[in-house]
Short mmCIF file of C-alpha atoms and ligand atoms in Angstrom, two decimals:
data_model
loop_
_atom_site.label_atom_id
_atom_site.label_comp_id
_atom_site.label_asym_id
_atom_site.label_seq_id
_atom_site.Cartn_x
_atom_site.Cartn_y
_atom_site.Cartn_z
CA UNK A 58 16.81 -45.33 -73.37
CA UNK A 59 18.93 -48.15 -71.99
CA UNK A 60 20.66 -47.92 -68.64
CA UNK A 61 24.35 -48.09 -69.47
CA UNK A 62 25.44 -48.44 -65.85
CA UNK A 63 25.80 -52.06 -64.93
CA UNK A 64 26.46 -52.68 -61.22
CA UNK A 65 27.63 -56.22 -61.84
CA UNK A 66 30.17 -55.08 -64.44
CA UNK A 67 31.57 -52.44 -62.06
CA UNK A 68 31.73 -54.85 -59.13
CA UNK A 69 33.47 -57.47 -61.27
CA UNK A 70 36.00 -54.90 -62.51
CA UNK A 71 36.78 -53.91 -58.94
CA UNK A 72 37.00 -57.52 -57.77
CA UNK A 73 39.26 -58.65 -60.61
CA UNK A 74 41.52 -55.62 -60.11
CA UNK A 75 42.45 -56.81 -56.62
CA UNK A 76 44.83 -59.36 -58.09
CA UNK A 77 46.76 -56.96 -60.32
CA UNK A 78 50.46 -57.01 -59.44
CA UNK A 79 52.60 -53.97 -58.58
CA UNK A 80 54.51 -54.60 -61.79
CA UNK A 81 51.30 -54.36 -63.79
CA UNK A 82 50.35 -51.16 -61.97
CA UNK A 83 53.68 -49.67 -63.01
CA UNK A 84 52.98 -50.70 -66.61
CA UNK A 85 49.57 -49.01 -66.46
CA UNK A 86 51.14 -45.84 -65.09
CA UNK A 87 53.80 -45.94 -67.83
CA UNK A 88 51.09 -46.27 -70.48
CA UNK A 89 49.07 -43.42 -68.97
CA UNK A 90 52.13 -41.19 -69.09
CA UNK A 91 51.83 -41.12 -72.88
CA UNK A 92 48.42 -39.41 -72.51
CA UNK A 93 46.45 -42.13 -74.28
CA UNK A 94 43.91 -42.68 -71.49
CA UNK A 95 43.07 -45.97 -69.80
CA UNK A 96 40.66 -48.87 -70.14
CA UNK A 97 38.04 -49.64 -67.48
CA UNK A 98 40.19 -52.54 -66.24
CA UNK A 99 43.19 -50.27 -65.86
CA UNK A 100 41.17 -47.63 -64.02
CA UNK A 101 39.90 -50.30 -61.64
CA UNK A 102 43.46 -51.49 -61.04
CA UNK A 103 44.61 -47.98 -60.08
CA UNK A 104 41.73 -47.71 -57.64
CA UNK A 105 42.47 -51.05 -56.00
CA UNK A 106 46.19 -51.54 -55.44
CA UNK A 107 47.29 -51.47 -51.82
CA UNK A 108 51.01 -51.03 -52.27
CA UNK A 109 51.28 -47.50 -50.88
CA UNK A 110 54.71 -47.03 -52.39
CA UNK A 111 52.98 -46.82 -55.79
CA UNK A 112 50.91 -43.82 -54.79
CA UNK A 113 53.73 -41.33 -55.37
CA UNK A 114 54.26 -42.81 -58.84
CA UNK A 115 50.56 -42.35 -59.54
CA UNK A 116 50.66 -38.72 -58.39
CA UNK A 117 53.84 -38.03 -60.38
CA UNK A 118 52.19 -39.39 -63.49
CA UNK A 119 49.06 -37.26 -62.90
CA UNK A 120 51.29 -34.22 -62.50
CA UNK A 121 53.19 -35.10 -65.67
CA UNK A 122 49.96 -35.41 -67.69
CA UNK A 123 48.60 -32.19 -66.24
CA UNK A 124 51.78 -30.34 -67.21
CA UNK A 125 51.99 -31.94 -70.64
CA UNK A 126 48.44 -31.08 -71.63
CA UNK A 127 47.50 -28.04 -69.58
CA UNK A 128 50.85 -26.53 -68.66
CA UNK A 129 50.47 -24.13 -65.74
CA UNK A 130 47.01 -22.97 -66.79
CA UNK A 131 44.10 -23.04 -64.36
CA UNK A 132 40.71 -22.04 -65.74
CA UNK A 133 38.76 -19.80 -63.36
CA UNK A 134 35.00 -19.48 -62.91
CA UNK A 135 32.34 -18.57 -60.36
CA UNK A 136 28.90 -20.05 -59.71
CA UNK A 137 25.84 -17.81 -59.91
CA UNK A 138 22.80 -19.12 -58.03
CA UNK A 139 19.72 -17.61 -59.66
CA UNK A 140 17.00 -19.52 -57.79
CA UNK A 141 16.74 -21.74 -54.72
CA UNK A 142 13.20 -22.96 -55.37
CA UNK A 143 13.28 -26.73 -55.50
CA UNK A 144 10.67 -29.47 -55.60
CA UNK A 145 13.15 -32.28 -54.98
CA UNK A 146 14.16 -33.98 -51.78
CA UNK A 147 17.87 -34.72 -52.33
CA UNK A 148 18.82 -35.47 -48.75
CA UNK A 149 22.36 -34.01 -48.98
CA UNK A 150 21.28 -30.58 -50.27
CA UNK A 151 20.56 -27.38 -48.36
CA UNK A 152 17.94 -26.42 -50.97
CA UNK A 153 15.84 -29.58 -50.62
CA UNK A 154 12.11 -28.97 -50.63
CA UNK A 155 11.63 -29.98 -47.00
CA UNK A 156 14.01 -27.29 -45.73
CA UNK A 157 11.97 -24.36 -44.51
CA UNK A 158 14.23 -21.64 -45.84
CA UNK A 159 13.31 -18.38 -47.58
CA UNK A 160 12.97 -19.06 -51.32
CA UNK A 161 13.44 -16.65 -54.16
CA UNK A 162 14.65 -16.23 -57.68
CA UNK A 163 16.56 -13.22 -58.91
CA UNK A 164 14.75 -10.41 -60.71
CA UNK A 165 16.24 -8.91 -63.88
CA UNK A 166 17.78 -6.08 -61.88
CA UNK A 167 19.24 -8.55 -59.37
CA UNK A 168 20.61 -10.78 -62.14
CA UNK A 169 22.38 -7.81 -63.68
CA UNK A 170 23.71 -6.69 -60.31
CA UNK A 171 25.08 -10.14 -59.51
CA UNK A 172 26.61 -10.47 -62.99
CA UNK A 173 28.30 -7.08 -62.64
CA UNK A 174 29.67 -8.01 -59.23
CA UNK A 175 31.09 -11.29 -60.52
CA UNK A 176 32.53 -9.50 -63.53
CA UNK A 177 34.07 -6.89 -61.23
CA UNK A 178 35.99 -9.75 -59.62
CA UNK A 179 37.51 -10.42 -63.06
CA UNK A 180 35.48 -13.51 -63.92
CA UNK A 181 34.31 -14.02 -67.49
CA UNK A 182 32.85 -17.49 -67.06
CA UNK A 183 30.06 -18.49 -64.73
CA UNK A 184 28.15 -21.62 -63.85
CA UNK A 185 24.47 -20.69 -63.62
CA UNK A 186 22.91 -22.75 -60.85
CA UNK A 187 19.26 -23.32 -59.97
CA UNK A 188 17.14 -25.84 -58.12
CA UNK A 189 14.40 -27.71 -59.97
CA UNK A 190 10.98 -26.09 -59.93
CA UNK A 191 8.79 -26.19 -63.04
CA UNK A 192 6.66 -23.29 -61.82
CA UNK A 193 9.02 -20.91 -60.04
CA UNK A 194 12.11 -21.59 -62.13
CA UNK A 195 11.05 -23.00 -65.48
CA UNK A 196 13.20 -23.14 -68.60
CA UNK A 197 11.81 -19.80 -69.80
CA UNK A 198 13.18 -18.16 -66.67
CA UNK A 199 16.58 -19.83 -67.10
CA UNK A 200 16.80 -18.71 -70.75
CA UNK A 201 15.73 -15.22 -69.80
CA UNK A 202 18.31 -15.10 -67.00
CA UNK A 203 21.02 -16.11 -69.51
CA UNK A 204 19.91 -13.35 -71.84
CA UNK A 205 19.99 -10.74 -69.07
CA UNK A 206 23.44 -11.87 -67.93
CA UNK A 207 24.94 -11.96 -71.43
CA UNK A 208 23.61 -8.46 -72.14
CA UNK A 209 24.90 -6.95 -68.89
CA UNK A 210 28.01 -4.84 -69.50
CA UNK A 211 30.18 -3.02 -66.99
CA UNK A 212 31.28 0.59 -67.49
CA UNK A 213 34.49 -0.54 -69.17
CA UNK A 214 32.52 -2.92 -71.42
CA UNK A 215 33.41 -6.01 -69.36
CA UNK A 216 30.93 -8.87 -69.47
CA UNK A 217 30.31 -12.48 -68.59
CA UNK A 218 31.32 -14.19 -71.81
CA UNK A 219 30.42 -17.78 -71.14
CA UNK A 220 27.50 -19.17 -69.17
CA UNK A 221 27.75 -22.81 -68.25
CA UNK A 222 24.40 -24.03 -67.01
CA UNK A 223 23.67 -26.47 -64.21
CA UNK A 224 19.91 -27.02 -64.23
CA UNK A 225 17.77 -30.12 -63.80
CA UNK A 226 17.56 -32.91 -66.36
CA UNK A 227 15.12 -31.88 -69.04
CA UNK A 228 13.76 -32.60 -72.52
CA UNK A 229 15.54 -32.58 -75.89
CA UNK A 230 13.45 -29.57 -76.84
CA UNK A 231 14.61 -27.62 -73.80
CA UNK A 232 18.23 -28.55 -74.48
CA UNK A 233 17.76 -27.21 -78.02
CA UNK A 234 16.57 -23.95 -76.50
CA UNK A 235 19.56 -23.80 -74.16
CA UNK A 236 21.83 -24.38 -77.15
CA UNK A 237 20.13 -21.58 -79.07
CA UNK A 238 20.63 -19.32 -76.05
CA UNK A 239 24.43 -19.81 -76.27
CA UNK A 240 24.99 -22.19 -73.40
CA UNK A 241 28.66 -22.93 -72.72
CA UNK A 242 28.81 -26.32 -71.00
CA UNK A 243 25.67 -28.10 -69.80
CA UNK A 244 26.57 -29.42 -66.36
CA UNK A 245 24.70 -32.10 -64.47
CA UNK A 246 26.06 -34.39 -61.78
CA UNK A 247 24.72 -37.90 -61.54
CA UNK A 248 25.39 -37.62 -57.78
CA UNK A 249 25.68 -41.41 -57.54
CA UNK A 250 25.79 -44.08 -60.24
CA UNK A 251 24.62 -46.72 -57.76
CA UNK A 252 20.87 -47.23 -58.27
CA UNK A 253 19.87 -48.24 -54.73
CA UNK A 254 21.92 -45.43 -53.22
CA UNK A 255 20.41 -43.00 -55.69
CA UNK A 256 16.92 -44.06 -54.64
CA UNK A 257 17.79 -43.71 -50.97
CA UNK A 258 19.11 -40.15 -51.23
CA UNK A 259 16.56 -38.95 -53.82
CA UNK A 260 13.35 -40.02 -52.15
CA UNK A 261 10.95 -37.72 -53.97
CA UNK A 262 10.53 -35.17 -56.73
CA UNK A 263 11.29 -35.55 -60.45
CA UNK A 264 14.98 -36.08 -59.74
CA UNK A 265 14.15 -39.37 -58.01
CA UNK A 266 13.93 -40.93 -61.51
CA UNK A 267 17.43 -42.44 -61.82
CA UNK A 268 17.20 -43.31 -65.50
CA UNK A 269 15.80 -39.96 -66.57
CA UNK A 270 18.62 -38.24 -64.70
CA UNK A 271 21.27 -40.62 -66.05
CA UNK A 272 20.18 -40.09 -69.65
CA UNK A 273 20.07 -36.29 -69.44
CA UNK A 274 23.38 -35.96 -71.31
CA UNK A 275 22.01 -38.12 -74.12
CA UNK A 276 19.11 -35.72 -74.53
CA UNK A 277 21.48 -32.75 -74.27
CA UNK A 278 23.57 -34.23 -77.11
CA UNK A 279 20.44 -34.90 -79.13
CA UNK A 280 19.45 -31.29 -78.52
CA UNK A 281 22.74 -30.15 -80.06
CA UNK A 282 24.77 -29.51 -76.90
CA UNK A 283 28.07 -31.28 -77.53
CA UNK A 284 29.82 -29.75 -74.53
CA UNK A 285 28.72 -31.43 -71.31
CA UNK A 286 30.12 -31.70 -67.81
CA UNK A 287 29.47 -34.72 -65.60
CA UNK A 288 30.24 -35.40 -61.96
CA UNK A 289 29.42 -37.42 -58.88
CA UNK A 290 28.87 -36.30 -55.31
CA UNK A 291 31.57 -38.18 -53.46
CA UNK A 292 30.48 -39.53 -50.11
CA UNK A 293 27.12 -40.99 -51.13
CA UNK A 294 28.57 -44.34 -52.18
CA UNK A 295 31.93 -46.09 -52.61
CA UNK A 296 34.17 -43.66 -54.51
CA UNK A 297 35.70 -46.48 -56.53
CA UNK A 298 32.28 -47.48 -57.83
CA UNK A 299 31.50 -43.85 -58.69
CA UNK A 300 34.80 -43.43 -60.52
CA UNK A 301 33.97 -46.39 -62.74
CA UNK A 302 30.41 -45.07 -63.14
CA UNK A 303 31.90 -41.84 -64.49
CA UNK A 304 34.11 -43.84 -66.87
CA UNK A 305 31.13 -45.84 -68.15
CA UNK A 306 29.19 -42.63 -68.65
CA UNK A 307 32.11 -41.22 -70.63
CA UNK A 308 32.40 -44.37 -72.75
CA UNK A 309 28.67 -44.37 -73.44
CA UNK A 310 28.73 -40.76 -74.67
CA UNK A 311 31.82 -41.39 -76.79
CA UNK A 312 30.35 -44.50 -78.38
CA UNK A 313 26.96 -42.99 -79.06
CA UNK A 314 27.78 -39.36 -79.88
CA UNK A 315 31.48 -39.42 -80.71
CA UNK A 316 32.46 -37.14 -77.83
CA UNK A 317 32.85 -37.63 -74.11
CA UNK A 318 32.37 -35.07 -71.34
CA UNK A 319 34.34 -31.84 -71.55
CA UNK A 320 34.67 -31.74 -67.76
CA UNK A 321 34.34 -33.95 -64.71
CA UNK A 322 33.50 -32.36 -61.35
CA UNK A 323 34.53 -34.00 -58.10
CA UNK A 324 32.50 -32.44 -55.27
CA UNK A 325 32.65 -34.04 -51.84
CA UNK A 326 29.58 -33.91 -49.63
CA UNK A 327 29.54 -30.91 -47.27
CA UNK A 328 27.50 -29.71 -44.34
CA UNK A 329 24.37 -27.71 -45.16
CA UNK A 330 21.04 -26.83 -43.54
CA UNK A 331 19.75 -30.16 -42.13
CA UNK A 332 22.63 -32.04 -43.72
CA UNK A 333 25.20 -33.71 -41.46
CA UNK A 334 28.16 -35.20 -43.30
CA UNK A 335 28.51 -37.88 -40.59
CA UNK A 336 25.19 -39.38 -41.71
CA UNK A 337 26.77 -40.47 -44.98
CA UNK A 338 28.83 -43.62 -44.54
CA UNK A 339 31.03 -43.30 -47.62
CA UNK A 340 33.01 -40.18 -46.71
CA UNK A 341 36.12 -39.95 -48.89
CA UNK A 342 39.32 -39.12 -47.00
CA UNK A 343 41.83 -36.63 -48.40
CA UNK A 344 44.18 -39.46 -49.27
CA UNK A 345 41.46 -41.41 -51.11
CA UNK A 346 40.36 -38.23 -52.84
CA UNK A 347 43.86 -37.57 -54.14
CA UNK A 348 44.05 -41.07 -55.49
CA UNK A 349 40.62 -40.71 -57.11
CA UNK A 350 41.50 -37.44 -58.86
CA UNK A 351 44.90 -38.72 -59.97
CA UNK A 352 43.26 -41.83 -61.42
CA UNK A 353 40.73 -39.74 -63.35
CA UNK A 354 43.57 -37.58 -64.69
CA UNK A 355 45.37 -40.67 -65.99
CA UNK A 356 42.16 -42.17 -67.39
CA UNK A 357 40.90 -39.12 -69.29
CA UNK A 358 43.87 -36.83 -69.89
CA UNK A 359 42.00 -34.36 -72.11
CA UNK A 360 38.97 -33.89 -69.87
CA UNK A 361 38.99 -30.90 -67.53
CA UNK A 362 38.69 -31.71 -63.82
CA UNK A 363 36.89 -29.14 -61.70
CA UNK A 364 37.42 -28.51 -58.00
CA UNK A 365 35.11 -26.10 -56.18
CA UNK A 366 35.41 -23.99 -53.05
CA UNK A 367 33.94 -26.87 -51.06
CA UNK A 368 37.60 -27.75 -50.48
CA UNK A 369 40.03 -25.71 -48.38
CA UNK A 370 42.51 -23.30 -49.96
CA UNK A 371 45.50 -25.40 -48.97
CA UNK A 372 44.01 -28.65 -50.22
CA UNK A 373 42.92 -27.10 -53.52
CA UNK A 374 46.47 -25.98 -54.17
CA UNK A 375 47.88 -29.44 -53.60
CA UNK A 376 45.20 -30.91 -55.87
CA UNK A 377 46.38 -28.82 -58.82
CA UNK A 378 49.52 -30.99 -58.87
CA UNK A 379 47.34 -34.10 -59.03
CA UNK A 380 45.42 -33.01 -62.11
CA UNK A 381 42.81 -30.33 -61.33
CA UNK A 382 42.49 -27.92 -64.27
CA UNK A 383 39.55 -25.67 -63.30
CA UNK A 384 38.84 -23.83 -60.04
CA UNK A 385 35.98 -21.69 -58.87
CA UNK A 386 37.00 -18.68 -56.80
CA UNK A 387 35.33 -16.04 -54.67
CA UNK A 388 32.19 -18.21 -54.82
CA UNK A 389 28.85 -17.63 -53.11
CA UNK A 390 26.36 -20.47 -53.02
CA UNK A 391 23.32 -18.52 -51.87
CA UNK A 392 20.91 -16.64 -54.11
CA UNK A 393 21.99 -13.00 -54.31
CA UNK A 394 25.14 -13.90 -52.39
CA UNK A 395 27.49 -11.57 -54.28
CA UNK A 396 25.50 -8.40 -53.69
CA UNK A 397 22.97 -8.82 -50.86
CA UNK A 398 23.86 -7.58 -47.41
CA UNK A 399 21.64 -10.19 -45.83
CA UNK A 400 22.83 -13.74 -46.33
CA UNK A 401 20.39 -16.44 -47.46
CA UNK A 402 20.76 -20.16 -46.85
CA UNK A 403 23.60 -21.71 -48.87
CA UNK A 404 23.31 -24.90 -50.87
CA UNK A 405 26.34 -26.16 -48.94
CA UNK A 406 29.13 -24.78 -46.76
CA UNK A 407 32.32 -23.49 -48.34
CA UNK A 408 35.82 -24.23 -47.11
CA UNK A 409 37.73 -21.77 -49.32
CA UNK A 410 36.20 -18.37 -48.69
CA UNK A 411 39.11 -16.29 -49.95
CA UNK A 412 38.17 -13.40 -52.18
CA UNK A 413 38.95 -13.91 -55.85
CA UNK A 414 42.03 -11.65 -55.91
CA UNK A 415 43.63 -13.66 -53.10
CA UNK A 416 43.11 -16.89 -55.01
CA UNK A 417 44.69 -15.32 -58.10
CA UNK A 418 47.61 -13.97 -56.09
CA UNK A 419 48.21 -17.33 -54.52
CA UNK A 420 48.10 -19.12 -57.90
CA UNK A 421 50.54 -16.63 -59.41
CA UNK A 422 52.93 -17.09 -56.51
CA UNK A 423 52.78 -20.84 -57.11
CA UNK A 424 53.86 -20.25 -60.71
CA UNK A 425 50.38 -21.02 -62.08
CA UNK A 426 48.67 -19.20 -64.88
CA UNK A 427 45.07 -18.28 -64.01
CA UNK A 428 43.04 -18.22 -67.22
CA UNK A 429 39.76 -16.42 -67.87
CA UNK A 430 39.61 -17.74 -71.38
CA UNK A 431 36.27 -18.38 -73.07
CA UNK A 432 37.61 -18.58 -76.61
CA UNK A 433 36.87 -22.18 -77.62
CA UNK A 434 33.15 -22.05 -77.20
CA UNK A 435 32.94 -18.65 -78.88
CA UNK A 436 35.12 -19.80 -81.78
CA UNK A 437 33.00 -22.95 -82.18
CA UNK A 438 35.70 -25.28 -80.84
CA UNK A 439 33.41 -27.48 -78.77
CA UNK A 440 32.76 -31.21 -78.60
CA UNK A 441 34.91 -33.28 -80.94
CA UNK A 442 36.38 -30.12 -82.55
CA UNK A 443 37.89 -29.19 -79.19
CA UNK A 444 39.15 -32.73 -78.70
CA UNK A 445 40.83 -32.68 -82.14
CA UNK A 446 42.65 -29.47 -81.21
CA UNK A 447 43.64 -30.88 -77.83
CA UNK A 448 44.83 -34.23 -79.12
CA UNK A 449 46.78 -32.76 -82.04
CA UNK A 450 49.00 -30.92 -79.56
CA UNK A 451 47.77 -27.50 -80.71
CA UNK A 452 46.38 -26.76 -77.27
CA UNK A 453 49.59 -24.97 -76.23
CA UNK A 454 49.46 -22.76 -79.31
CA UNK A 455 45.89 -21.74 -78.52
CA UNK A 456 45.23 -22.08 -74.81
CA UNK A 457 48.56 -20.68 -73.65
CA UNK A 458 48.19 -17.46 -75.72
CA UNK A 459 44.52 -17.11 -74.79
CA UNK A 460 45.20 -17.53 -71.10
CA UNK A 461 47.98 -14.91 -71.29
CA UNK A 462 45.63 -12.47 -73.06
CA UNK A 463 42.91 -12.94 -70.46
CA UNK A 464 45.37 -12.67 -67.58
CA UNK A 465 46.62 -9.43 -69.13
CA UNK A 466 43.04 -8.12 -69.22
CA UNK A 467 42.60 -9.18 -65.61
CA UNK A 468 45.66 -7.34 -64.34
CA UNK A 469 44.87 -4.24 -66.40
CA UNK A 470 41.27 -3.99 -65.22
CA UNK A 471 40.99 -5.63 -61.81
CA UNK A 472 44.37 -5.93 -60.07
CA UNK A 473 46.07 -3.61 -57.61
CA UNK A 474 49.69 -2.57 -58.41
CA UNK A 475 51.22 -5.45 -56.46
CA UNK A 476 49.07 -8.08 -58.13
CA UNK A 477 49.64 -6.42 -61.48
CA UNK A 478 53.41 -6.69 -61.07
CA UNK A 479 53.06 -10.35 -60.17
CA UNK A 480 50.84 -10.91 -63.21
CA UNK A 481 53.23 -9.11 -65.56
CA UNK A 482 56.11 -11.29 -64.36
CA UNK A 483 54.01 -14.42 -64.92
CA UNK A 484 53.05 -13.33 -68.42
CA UNK A 485 56.65 -12.59 -69.30
CA UNK A 486 57.77 -15.98 -68.06
CA UNK A 487 55.00 -17.85 -69.88
CA UNK A 488 55.29 -16.20 -73.30
CA UNK A 489 58.33 -18.37 -73.99
CA UNK A 490 56.27 -21.48 -73.38
CA UNK A 491 54.19 -20.88 -76.55
CA UNK A 492 55.70 -23.44 -78.95
CA UNK A 493 55.00 -21.69 -82.28
CA UNK A 494 57.22 -18.62 -82.92
CA UNK A 495 54.43 -17.12 -85.05
CA UNK A 496 51.85 -17.51 -82.27
CA UNK A 497 54.35 -16.09 -79.78
CA UNK A 498 54.75 -13.03 -81.97
CA UNK A 499 50.99 -12.63 -82.42
CA UNK A 500 50.47 -12.97 -78.68
CA UNK A 501 53.04 -10.26 -77.89
CA UNK A 502 51.29 -8.04 -80.41
CA UNK A 503 47.88 -8.62 -78.83
CA UNK A 504 49.21 -8.16 -75.30
CA UNK A 505 50.34 -4.70 -76.39
CA UNK A 506 46.91 -4.01 -77.88
CA UNK A 507 45.29 -4.91 -74.55
CA UNK A 508 47.68 -2.58 -72.77
CA UNK A 509 46.61 0.10 -75.25
CA UNK A 510 42.96 -0.43 -74.34
CA UNK A 511 41.58 -3.14 -76.65
CA UNK A 512 39.63 -5.94 -74.99
CA UNK A 513 38.31 -9.41 -75.69
CA UNK A 514 41.10 -10.51 -78.01
CA UNK A 515 41.46 -14.24 -78.52
CA UNK A 516 42.66 -16.88 -80.97
S1 LIG B 816 20.50 -31.04 -55.39
FE1 LIG B 816 19.39 -29.71 -56.81
S2 LIG B 816 17.53 -30.87 -57.19
FE2 LIG B 816 18.37 -31.72 -55.33
S3 LIG B 816 17.38 -30.58 -53.67
FE3 LIG B 816 19.31 -29.54 -54.16
S4 LIG B 816 18.75 -27.92 -55.60
FE4 LIG B 816 17.08 -29.41 -55.55
#
């Protein structure tokens, strides 16, 4: 498989972009406002201009695109760490092999307990996380864990409805098995698209193979998974280079498989066991990070952008205006973290440790619409089928109703009276934002059915 990341091409794009005028930047922003996406040259230009007065225009445009495509919706999820065994030596990770920390993987009973606890927070979507270990956490274990989680039901028949999976790069055959096991999104971060940097921070273990890691999404697509999530770990190398690496990855997948990534994650490096952020010379400041996320929003308007609890509560809320569309909440990044009294080592430190209900309350007070929707993947709207729905403008007639139905479920089953009142007011306000009168009517009907006790209704 060819390496589709070309350092020279990225460096040339960044160099050439230095001469782009402020007038041209404004023209790029005006184009982006129509939600058509941007070329590599245009992305490079937005990363390079140094006229600070243009930054607000960039952010306004990102906010405009976010509102046009996603409205007030914010998709919610939680990570579930099932195993911290790892044979790799990724220097920035608390689970690296050289760290002498207690290692374990969850038993069936523990998987069910963790799933129930996450469900009791109101989550319906998880990201299953595991280190790479072909003996202690092989694909059979991952598939089995998915099966246990999907089959776990709470007393009121609540369940995790979508399992996104973040496990090591693997074979086409294993991706076929993940697909058959009802994977939601297959998530894998490239960490860095810069080869020499990749080698430096991945000194040993199977993950040290840059090309095998880079081509994982190709094998996932060949294995039938058309819903993939990419990302880079910001801080390992120049964020501008990584942003263009992500764009090249997206273009490669679109050209070869007809569909780009469903999501892009933007984690910044954080402190962990034997990981000091100061040792990484490419730390991304808050200001640079905002610019990065806004640029991605303009470049790929229909791709979800995910921000985790690595970032502080306050910062996460400001980033929603810049284009973030998915948030994790109430997260634990240690194995058994949701239910064990004794805390194990975390993969990295969290900055937003608010419980889930506080995150929801805060989003509602900001006029946002937290969504627990898992409808698309369950209705077969993945890959290019999802993109067709999104680009045809039908997203508001599907996603808006579905997010209202899932928020209704949330407030009925998990909220205290105060939060419930806040949720009801939000639902009332957002019903009018469903464009189709027919869908509005159907949604009102289903909201009543949920109030009467029905669950898991979606379009
Ligand atoms: S990033 Fe993943 S593969 Fe690397 S050490 Fe951590 S758990 Fe292992």
